[in-house]
Tab-separated table of C-alpha atoms in Angstrom:
chain	number	residue	atom	x	y	z
A	1	MET	CA	-6.355	18.942	-12.138
A	2	ARG	CA	-4.382	17.595	-15.066
A	3	THR	CA	-6.242	16.324	-18.084
A	4	LEU	CA	-6.139	12.887	-19.635
A	5	ASP	CA	-3.943	14.356	-22.381
A	6	GLU	CA	-1.330	15.344	-19.807
A	7	ILE	CA	-1.411	11.888	-18.173
A	8	THR	CA	-1.070	10.339	-21.631
A	9	GLU	CA	1.913	12.565	-22.361
A	10	ILE	CA	3.616	11.477	-19.133
A	11	LEU	CA	3.157	7.808	-20.052
A	12	GLY	CA	4.611	8.492	-23.495
A	13	ASP	CA	4.907	5.566	-25.886
A	14	ASP	CA	3.454	3.252	-23.215
A	15	ALA	CA	0.162	5.158	-22.928
A	16	SER	CA	-1.969	2.890	-25.079
A	17	TYR	CA	-0.502	-0.239	-23.451
A	18	TYR	CA	-1.817	0.895	-20.057
A	19	LEU	CA	-4.852	3.025	-20.919
A	20	ASP	CA	-6.471	0.821	-23.585
A	21	HIS	CA	-5.956	-2.606	-22.042
A	22	VAL	CA	-9.020	-4.762	-21.370
A	23	SER	CA	-8.782	-7.449	-18.683
A	24	LYS	CA	-10.469	-10.642	-19.857
A	25	LYS	CA	-9.280	-13.262	-17.359
A	26	ILE	CA	-10.958	-11.847	-14.239
A	27	SER	CA	-13.636	-9.513	-15.571
A	28	LYS	CA	-14.369	-6.176	-13.925
A	29	GLU	CA	-17.997	-7.264	-13.506
A	30	ARG	CA	-16.861	-9.645	-10.758
A	31	LEU	CA	-15.253	-6.841	-8.765
A	32	THR	CA	-16.490	-4.487	-6.098
A	33	VAL	CA	-15.135	-1.310	-7.675
A	34	PRO	CA	-14.069	1.693	-5.547
A	35	GLY	CA	-16.549	4.534	-5.420
A	36	PRO	CA	-18.270	7.079	-3.170
A	37	ARG	CA	-20.048	4.264	-1.279
A	38	SER	CA	-16.965	2.121	-0.602
A	39	ILE	CA	-17.582	2.249	3.162
A	40	ASP	CA	-20.808	0.334	2.516
A	41	ASN	CA	-18.624	-2.721	1.831
A	42	PHE	CA	-18.521	-3.057	5.627
A	43	ILE	CA	-22.158	-2.453	6.580
A	44	GLU	CA	-22.844	-6.186	6.897
A	45	SER	CA	-19.491	-6.910	8.544
A	46	ASP	CA	-18.602	-7.242	12.222
A	47	ARG	CA	-16.936	-3.794	12.220
A	48	ASN	CA	-18.665	-1.533	14.718
A	49	PRO	CA	-19.982	1.955	13.811
A	50	GLN	CA	-16.847	3.626	15.183
A	51	VAL	CA	-14.691	1.653	12.710
A	52	LEU	CA	-16.946	2.741	9.844
A	53	LYS	CA	-16.621	6.307	11.095
A	54	SER	CA	-12.815	5.993	11.082
A	55	LEU	CA	-12.831	4.522	7.575
A	56	SER	CA	-15.053	7.383	6.478
A	57	GLN	CA	-12.615	9.917	7.937
A	58	LEU	CA	-9.782	8.312	5.974
A	59	TYR	CA	-11.679	7.988	2.681
A	60	ASN	CA	-13.223	11.454	2.935
A	61	HIS	CA	-10.132	13.544	3.654
A	62	GLY	CA	-7.945	15.407	1.179
A	63	ASN	CA	-8.143	15.816	-2.573
A	64	LEU	CA	-9.575	12.321	-3.176
A	65	ALA	CA	-12.362	12.736	-0.611
A	66	GLY	CA	-15.565	11.000	-1.642
A	67	THR	CA	-14.068	9.105	-4.589
A	68	GLY	CA	-13.439	5.740	-2.897
A	69	TYR	CA	-9.720	6.122	-3.611
A	70	LEU	CA	-6.817	6.723	-1.227
A	71	ASN	CA	-3.463	8.459	-1.441
A	72	ILE	CA	-1.657	7.934	1.865
A	73	LEU	CA	1.795	9.341	2.671
A	74	PRO	CA	3.896	6.710	4.496
A	75	ILE	CA	7.198	7.747	6.068
A	76	ASP	CA	8.530	5.064	8.384
A	77	GLN	CA	11.695	4.505	6.376
A	78	GLY	CA	13.801	6.030	9.149
A	79	ILE	CA	13.413	2.703	10.914
A	80	GLU	CA	12.916	0.326	7.996
A	81	HIS	CA	15.779	1.658	5.834
A	82	SER	CA	17.787	3.707	8.395
A	83	ALA	CA	17.283	7.431	8.935
A	84	ALA	CA	20.545	8.616	7.369
A	85	PHE	CA	19.966	6.630	4.180
A	86	SER	CA	16.330	7.730	3.960
A	87	PHE	CA	16.736	11.418	4.719
A	88	TYR	CA	20.141	12.444	3.378
A	89	LYS	CA	18.533	13.580	0.112
A	90	ASN	CA	16.245	15.937	2.045
A	91	GLN	CA	17.361	16.599	5.607
A	92	ASP	CA	14.061	18.338	6.440
A	93	TYR	CA	12.486	14.952	7.142
A	94	PHE	CA	14.658	14.207	10.130
A	95	ASP	CA	12.075	16.588	11.667
A	96	PRO	CA	8.826	14.576	11.733
A	97	GLU	CA	6.616	17.677	11.606
A	98	ASN	CA	7.628	18.079	7.976
A	99	ILE	CA	6.217	14.625	7.238
A	100	ILE	CA	2.790	15.782	8.398
A	101	LYS	CA	3.124	19.139	6.629
A	102	LEU	CA	3.874	17.384	3.321
A	103	ALA	CA	0.762	15.213	3.646
A	104	LEU	CA	-1.390	18.247	4.449
A	105	GLU	CA	0.033	20.374	1.644
A	106	ALA	CA	-0.420	17.587	-0.894
A	107	GLY	CA	-4.018	16.862	0.139
A	108	SER	CA	-3.292	13.249	1.104
A	109	ASN	CA	-6.021	11.145	2.732
A	110	GLY	CA	-3.753	10.457	5.696
A	111	VAL	CA	-0.205	10.129	6.962
A	112	ALA	CA	1.296	6.820	8.103
A	113	THR	CA	4.352	6.857	10.318
A	114	THR	CA	5.810	5.865	13.669
A	115	PHE	CA	4.706	6.245	17.287
A	116	GLY	CA	7.496	8.735	17.940
A	117	ALA	CA	6.967	10.862	14.830
A	118	LEU	CA	3.228	11.198	15.398
A	119	GLY	CA	3.416	11.299	19.182
A	120	ILE	CA	5.548	14.422	19.306
A	121	HIS	CA	3.025	16.383	17.214
A	122	ALA	CA	-0.278	14.574	17.879
A	123	ARG	CA	-1.919	17.423	19.805
A	124	LYS	CA	-1.209	19.853	16.970
A	125	TYR	CA	-2.247	17.705	14.016
A	126	ALA	CA	-4.403	14.676	14.957
A	127	HIS	CA	-7.588	16.677	14.329
A	128	LYS	CA	-6.297	18.069	11.012
A	129	ILE	CA	-5.393	14.889	9.129
A	130	PRO	CA	-6.042	11.179	9.765
A	131	PHE	CA	-3.131	9.452	11.499
A	132	VAL	CA	-2.176	5.871	10.633
A	133	VAL	CA	0.160	4.648	13.387
A	134	LYS	CA	2.504	1.832	12.385
A	135	LEU	CA	2.473	-0.713	15.226
A	136	ASN	CA	5.535	-2.713	14.208
A	137	HIS	CA	8.747	-2.343	12.253
A	138	ASN	CA	11.840	-4.170	11.172
A	139	GLU	CA	15.175	-2.727	12.343
A	140	LEU	CA	18.588	-2.715	10.714
A	141	LEU	CA	20.956	-2.847	13.687
A	142	THR	CA	20.786	-6.606	14.120
A	143	TYR	CA	23.662	-8.250	12.249
A	144	PRO	CA	23.111	-10.149	10.112
A	145	ASN	CA	19.765	-8.548	9.247
A	146	LYS	CA	16.704	-10.684	9.887
A	147	TYR	CA	13.195	-10.666	8.455
A	148	ASP	CA	11.242	-9.786	11.560
A	149	GLN	CA	8.692	-7.180	12.544
A	150	ILE	CA	8.425	-6.328	16.223
A	151	PRO	CA	5.911	-4.104	18.070
A	152	TYR	CA	7.100	-0.604	18.922
A	153	GLY	CA	4.002	0.283	20.929
A	154	THR	CA	0.468	-0.825	21.685
A	155	VAL	CA	-2.918	-0.373	20.065
A	156	LYS	CA	-4.070	1.607	23.093
A	157	GLU	CA	-1.142	4.013	22.635
A	158	ALA	CA	-2.187	4.544	19.010
A	159	TRP	CA	-5.747	5.242	20.167
A	160	ASN	CA	-4.449	7.756	22.704
A	161	LEU	CA	-2.588	9.544	19.889
A	162	GLY	CA	-5.924	10.099	18.172
A	163	ALA	CA	-5.181	7.596	15.424
A	164	THR	CA	-7.825	6.972	12.780
A	165	ALA	CA	-6.160	3.694	11.860
A	166	VAL	CA	-3.339	1.389	12.827
A	167	GLY	CA	-0.946	-0.127	10.342
A	168	ALA	CA	1.250	-3.191	10.605
A	169	THR	CA	3.589	-5.261	8.462
A	170	ILE	CA	3.748	-9.033	8.214
A	171	TYR	CA	6.633	-10.703	6.409
A	172	PHE	CA	4.724	-13.627	4.935
A	173	GLY	CA	7.011	-16.549	4.200
A	174	SER	CA	9.619	-15.635	6.810
A	175	GLU	CA	10.509	-17.866	9.751
A	176	GLU	CA	8.847	-15.358	12.073
A	177	SER	CA	5.624	-15.029	10.058
A	178	SER	CA	3.551	-17.411	12.203
A	179	ARG	CA	4.158	-15.272	15.272
A	180	GLN	CA	3.578	-12.066	13.342
A	181	ILE	CA	0.227	-13.311	11.966
A	182	GLN	CA	-1.026	-14.197	15.435
A	183	GLU	CA	0.332	-10.976	16.937
A	184	ILE	CA	-1.293	-8.713	14.364
A	185	ALA	CA	-4.591	-10.628	14.313
A	186	VAL	CA	-4.938	-9.888	18.035
A	187	ALA	CA	-3.853	-6.255	17.550
A	188	PHE	CA	-6.339	-5.687	14.715
A	189	GLU	CA	-9.184	-7.093	16.796
A	190	GLU	CA	-8.315	-4.707	19.614
A	191	ALA	CA	-8.100	-1.807	17.162
A	192	HIS	CA	-11.554	-2.631	15.830
A	193	GLN	CA	-12.948	-2.791	19.341
A	194	LEU	CA	-11.563	0.716	19.942
A	195	GLY	CA	-13.048	1.990	16.682
A	196	MET	CA	-9.919	2.269	14.549
A	197	ALA	CA	-9.470	1.034	10.994
A	198	THR	CA	-6.686	-1.428	10.109
A	199	ILE	CA	-4.152	-1.406	7.261
A	200	LEU	CA	-1.816	-4.341	6.618
A	201	TRP	CA	1.481	-4.182	4.736
A	202	CYS	CA	1.455	-7.704	3.187
A	203	TYR	CA	5.069	-8.238	2.200
A	204	THR	CA	6.769	-11.533	1.337
A	205	ARG	CA	10.212	-12.323	2.747
A	206	ASN	CA	12.199	-15.515	2.286
A	207	ASN	CA	15.692	-16.004	0.887
A	208	ASP	CA	14.406	-18.898	-1.226
A	209	PHE	CA	11.861	-16.629	-2.944
A	210	LYS	CA	14.819	-15.233	-4.894
A	211	THR	CA	16.443	-17.703	-7.270
A	212	LYS	CA	19.505	-17.291	-9.468
A	213	LYS	CA	17.208	-16.403	-12.371
A	214	GLU	CA	14.400	-14.363	-10.827
A	215	ASP	CA	13.102	-12.607	-7.696
A	216	PHE	CA	9.603	-13.800	-6.798
A	217	HIS	CA	9.049	-11.545	-3.782
A	218	SER	CA	6.769	-9.485	-6.016
A	219	ALA	CA	5.183	-12.396	-7.901
A	220	ALA	CA	1.443	-11.974	-8.392
A	221	ASP	CA	0.602	-15.426	-7.010
A	222	LEU	CA	2.740	-15.072	-3.860
A	223	THR	CA	1.719	-11.472	-3.118
A	224	GLY	CA	-1.883	-12.336	-3.934
A	225	GLN	CA	-1.848	-15.123	-1.361
A	226	ALA	CA	-0.279	-12.750	1.168
A	227	ASN	CA	-3.208	-10.405	0.500
A	228	HIS	CA	-5.649	-13.263	1.053
A	229	LEU	CA	-4.078	-14.013	4.433
A	230	GLY	CA	-4.222	-10.310	5.250
A	231	VAL	CA	-7.953	-9.988	4.667
A	232	THR	CA	-8.422	-13.184	6.680
A	233	ILE	CA	-7.144	-11.429	9.807
A	234	LYS	CA	-9.548	-8.582	9.015
A	235	ALA	CA	-7.393	-5.879	7.523
A	236	ASP	CA	-9.697	-3.132	6.225
A	237	ILE	CA	-7.124	-2.033	3.645
A	238	ILE	CA	-4.262	-4.042	2.128
A	239	LYS	CA	-0.952	-2.487	1.129
A	240	GLN	CA	1.059	-4.456	-1.403
A	241	LYS	CA	3.918	-3.937	-3.836
A	242	LEU	CA	2.918	-3.860	-7.477
A	243	PRO	CA	3.508	-7.325	-8.980
A	244	GLU	CA	6.397	-7.623	-11.392
A	245	THR	CA	6.242	-11.319	-12.270
A	246	ASN	CA	4.181	-14.469	-11.623
A	247	GLN	CA	4.368	-18.241	-11.133
A	248	GLY	CA	6.284	-18.073	-7.885
A	249	PHE	CA	4.687	-21.244	-6.531
A	250	LYS	CA	5.433	-23.130	-9.735
A	251	LYS	CA	9.006	-21.985	-10.331
A	252	ILE	CA	10.111	-22.296	-6.708
A	253	ASP	CA	8.049	-25.505	-6.501
A	254	PHE	CA	6.218	-25.221	-3.218
A	255	GLY	CA	2.694	-24.641	-1.951
A	256	LYS	CA	-0.390	-25.477	-3.990
A	257	TYR	CA	-0.522	-24.663	-7.684
A	258	ASP	CA	-1.802	-25.882	-11.004
A	259	ASP	CA	-0.701	-24.794	-14.461
A	260	ALA	CA	-4.332	-24.113	-15.306
A	261	MET	CA	-4.725	-21.532	-12.554
A	262	TYR	CA	-2.151	-19.290	-14.203
A	263	GLU	CA	-3.919	-19.612	-17.550
A	264	GLU	CA	-7.368	-18.982	-16.101
A	265	LEU	CA	-6.615	-16.056	-13.813
A	266	THR	CA	-4.122	-13.730	-15.463
A	267	THR	CA	-1.785	-12.764	-18.291
A	268	ASP	CA	1.635	-11.122	-18.115
A	269	HIS	CA	0.125	-7.650	-18.475
A	270	PRO	CA	0.797	-5.532	-15.343
A	271	ILE	CA	-2.895	-4.648	-14.981
A	272	ASP	CA	-3.902	-8.316	-15.075
A	273	LEU	CA	-1.210	-9.250	-12.551
A	274	CYS	CA	-2.486	-6.522	-10.219
A	275	ARG	CA	-6.075	-7.712	-10.877
A	276	LEU	CA	-5.072	-11.038	-9.315
A	277	GLN	CA	-3.954	-9.135	-6.199
A	278	VAL	CA	-7.327	-7.344	-6.108
A	279	ALA	CA	-9.175	-10.650	-6.506
A	280	ASN	CA	-7.391	-11.973	-3.427
A	281	CYS	CA	-8.781	-9.002	-1.470
A	282	TYR	CA	-12.277	-10.498	-1.610
A	283	MET	CA	-12.721	-9.290	-5.202
A	284	GLY	CA	-12.140	-5.685	-4.177
A	285	LYS	CA	-14.390	-5.552	-1.119
A	286	ILE	CA	-11.197	-4.871	0.838
A	287	GLY	CA	-9.310	-2.032	-0.817
A	288	LEU	CA	-5.874	-2.699	-2.327
A	289	ILE	CA	-3.377	0.143	-2.237
A	290	ASN	CA	-0.084	-0.424	-4.005
A	291	SER	CA	3.226	1.064	-2.884
A	292	GLY	CA	5.050	3.663	-4.940
A	293	GLY	CA	8.518	2.173	-4.553
A	294	GLY	CA	11.850	3.887	-4.143
A	295	SER	CA	13.035	7.098	-5.769
A	296	LYS	CA	15.041	6.726	-8.971
A	297	GLY	CA	15.291	10.417	-9.850
A	298	GLU	CA	14.039	11.763	-13.182
A	299	SER	CA	11.821	8.753	-13.936
A	300	ASP	CA	9.848	9.100	-10.683
A	301	VAL	CA	6.913	11.047	-12.149
A	302	LYS	CA	6.332	8.561	-14.961
A	303	GLU	CA	6.727	5.595	-12.607
A	304	ALA	CA	4.309	7.089	-10.071
A	305	VAL	CA	1.677	7.832	-12.712
A	306	ARG	CA	2.150	4.399	-14.294
A	307	THR	CA	1.700	2.664	-10.936
A	308	ALA	CA	-1.451	4.675	-10.231
A	309	VAL	CA	-2.898	3.812	-13.649
A	310	VAL	CA	-2.156	0.107	-13.176
A	311	ASN	CA	-3.694	0.079	-9.702
A	312	LYS	CA	-6.824	1.988	-10.720
A	313	ARG	CA	-7.435	0.035	-13.916
A	314	ALA	CA	-6.883	-3.249	-12.049
A	315	GLY	CA	-9.639	-2.305	-9.585
A	316	GLY	CA	-7.381	-1.173	-6.761
A	317	SER	CA	-8.161	1.572	-4.277
A	318	GLY	CA	-5.159	3.847	-4.468
A	319	LEU	CA	-1.494	4.408	-3.850
A	320	ILE	CA	0.652	4.720	-0.738
A	321	MET	CA	3.802	6.533	-1.812
A	322	GLY	CA	6.596	7.978	0.308
A	323	ARG	CA	10.150	8.012	-1.000
A	324	LYS	CA	9.314	9.461	-4.413
A	325	ALA	CA	7.732	12.402	-2.564
A	326	PHE	CA	9.859	13.128	0.485
A	327	GLN	CA	13.307	12.577	-1.023
A	328	ARG	CA	13.008	15.863	-2.912
A	329	PRO	CA	12.098	19.533	-2.156
A	330	LEU	CA	8.622	20.139	-0.713
A	331	ALA	CA	7.115	21.674	-3.853
A	332	GLU	CA	8.296	18.753	-5.988
A	333	GLY	CA	7.013	16.253	-3.441
A	334	VAL	CA	3.601	17.914	-3.424
A	335	ASP	CA	3.537	17.937	-7.227
A	336	ILE	CA	4.256	14.223	-7.612
A	337	LEU	CA	1.602	13.294	-5.043
A	338	ARG	CA	-0.954	15.441	-6.853
A	339	ARG	CA	-0.060	13.862	-10.185
A	340	VAL	CA	-0.954	10.505	-8.650
A	341	GLN	CA	-4.216	11.931	-7.327
A	342	ASP	CA	-5.049	13.241	-10.801
A	343	VAL	CA	-5.079	9.688	-12.139
A	344	TYR	CA	-7.783	8.731	-9.641
A	345	LEU	CA	-9.734	11.945	-10.304
A	346	GLU	CA	-9.712	11.436	-14.088
A	347	PRO	CA	-13.099	9.901	-15.034
A	348	GLN	CA	-11.861	8.639	-18.409
A	349	ILE	CA	-9.347	6.318	-16.744
A	350	THR	CA	-11.624	3.435	-15.819
A	351	VAL	CA	-11.364	-0.125	-14.513
A	352	ALA	CA	-10.089	-2.348	-17.312
């Protein structure tokens, strides 16, 4: 395990900005902070014992087992971003077995991918690492592209694959979002009845969320509200992009907002913006995992560690990172995933 000094060195001149920040708008005392008893967040819920067992399998697998934190490897980009574009940097991942092998080698809590990728190797690996089966996907062969997520299989199929959890994406703000919300609410209820945990990718999609001056798809207020809708349909874990800006409601001028809410709830500091996302997940009772984003080459290690520090110090529950890991040789992919895990294993990096 790397020391705090090594993490500080990776962050460089930005280390103090991220490691010494204190959040004063939404205090950490209001949060349910991740820890060894995180599953107890659900003991008064309507989740049945089999769901708690599945959550326990996910939280207690890999290098972060027993910490309350998650590092999940998601590789569904072959559909979402096209296979050639996703895998040309490392052709090994056209073979889905290598996706599972990477997650195992890196000590990830679980692997999230498609029905086909998991289905072809389920008998060999479902008992070795928790499977998160993505129920729906966008696709890029419709022209012009549209913001829709359609089912690629059923909850029962995921259960038959030995899945520990099901995952799904909703494009909040898109024309199709009303159907997607209803569709996934029903799917998550069925998954819970069958004893599986649920993870929701809460992404925003609307052409009007991007203005000539700024892109608000990752605004803290819009993504935070997407999170709040996600926990409403009983996602057990929320996946969200790290916020990069704020005041989406105000600057686009829609929805419900008040100038005072921006002053009362957050600052422009990345940890405070992410804290607003955590607050929208029932003040941390539902775990927030942020995505690692695309691969940019040499800066990937610093960006991955920075994202992990922001998430952890905001009160989040981990990172779900794919492209920074699989678009490089196996050993390098394992290393970057373990660097992220080291942030969550470092006791001196605490909630701000």
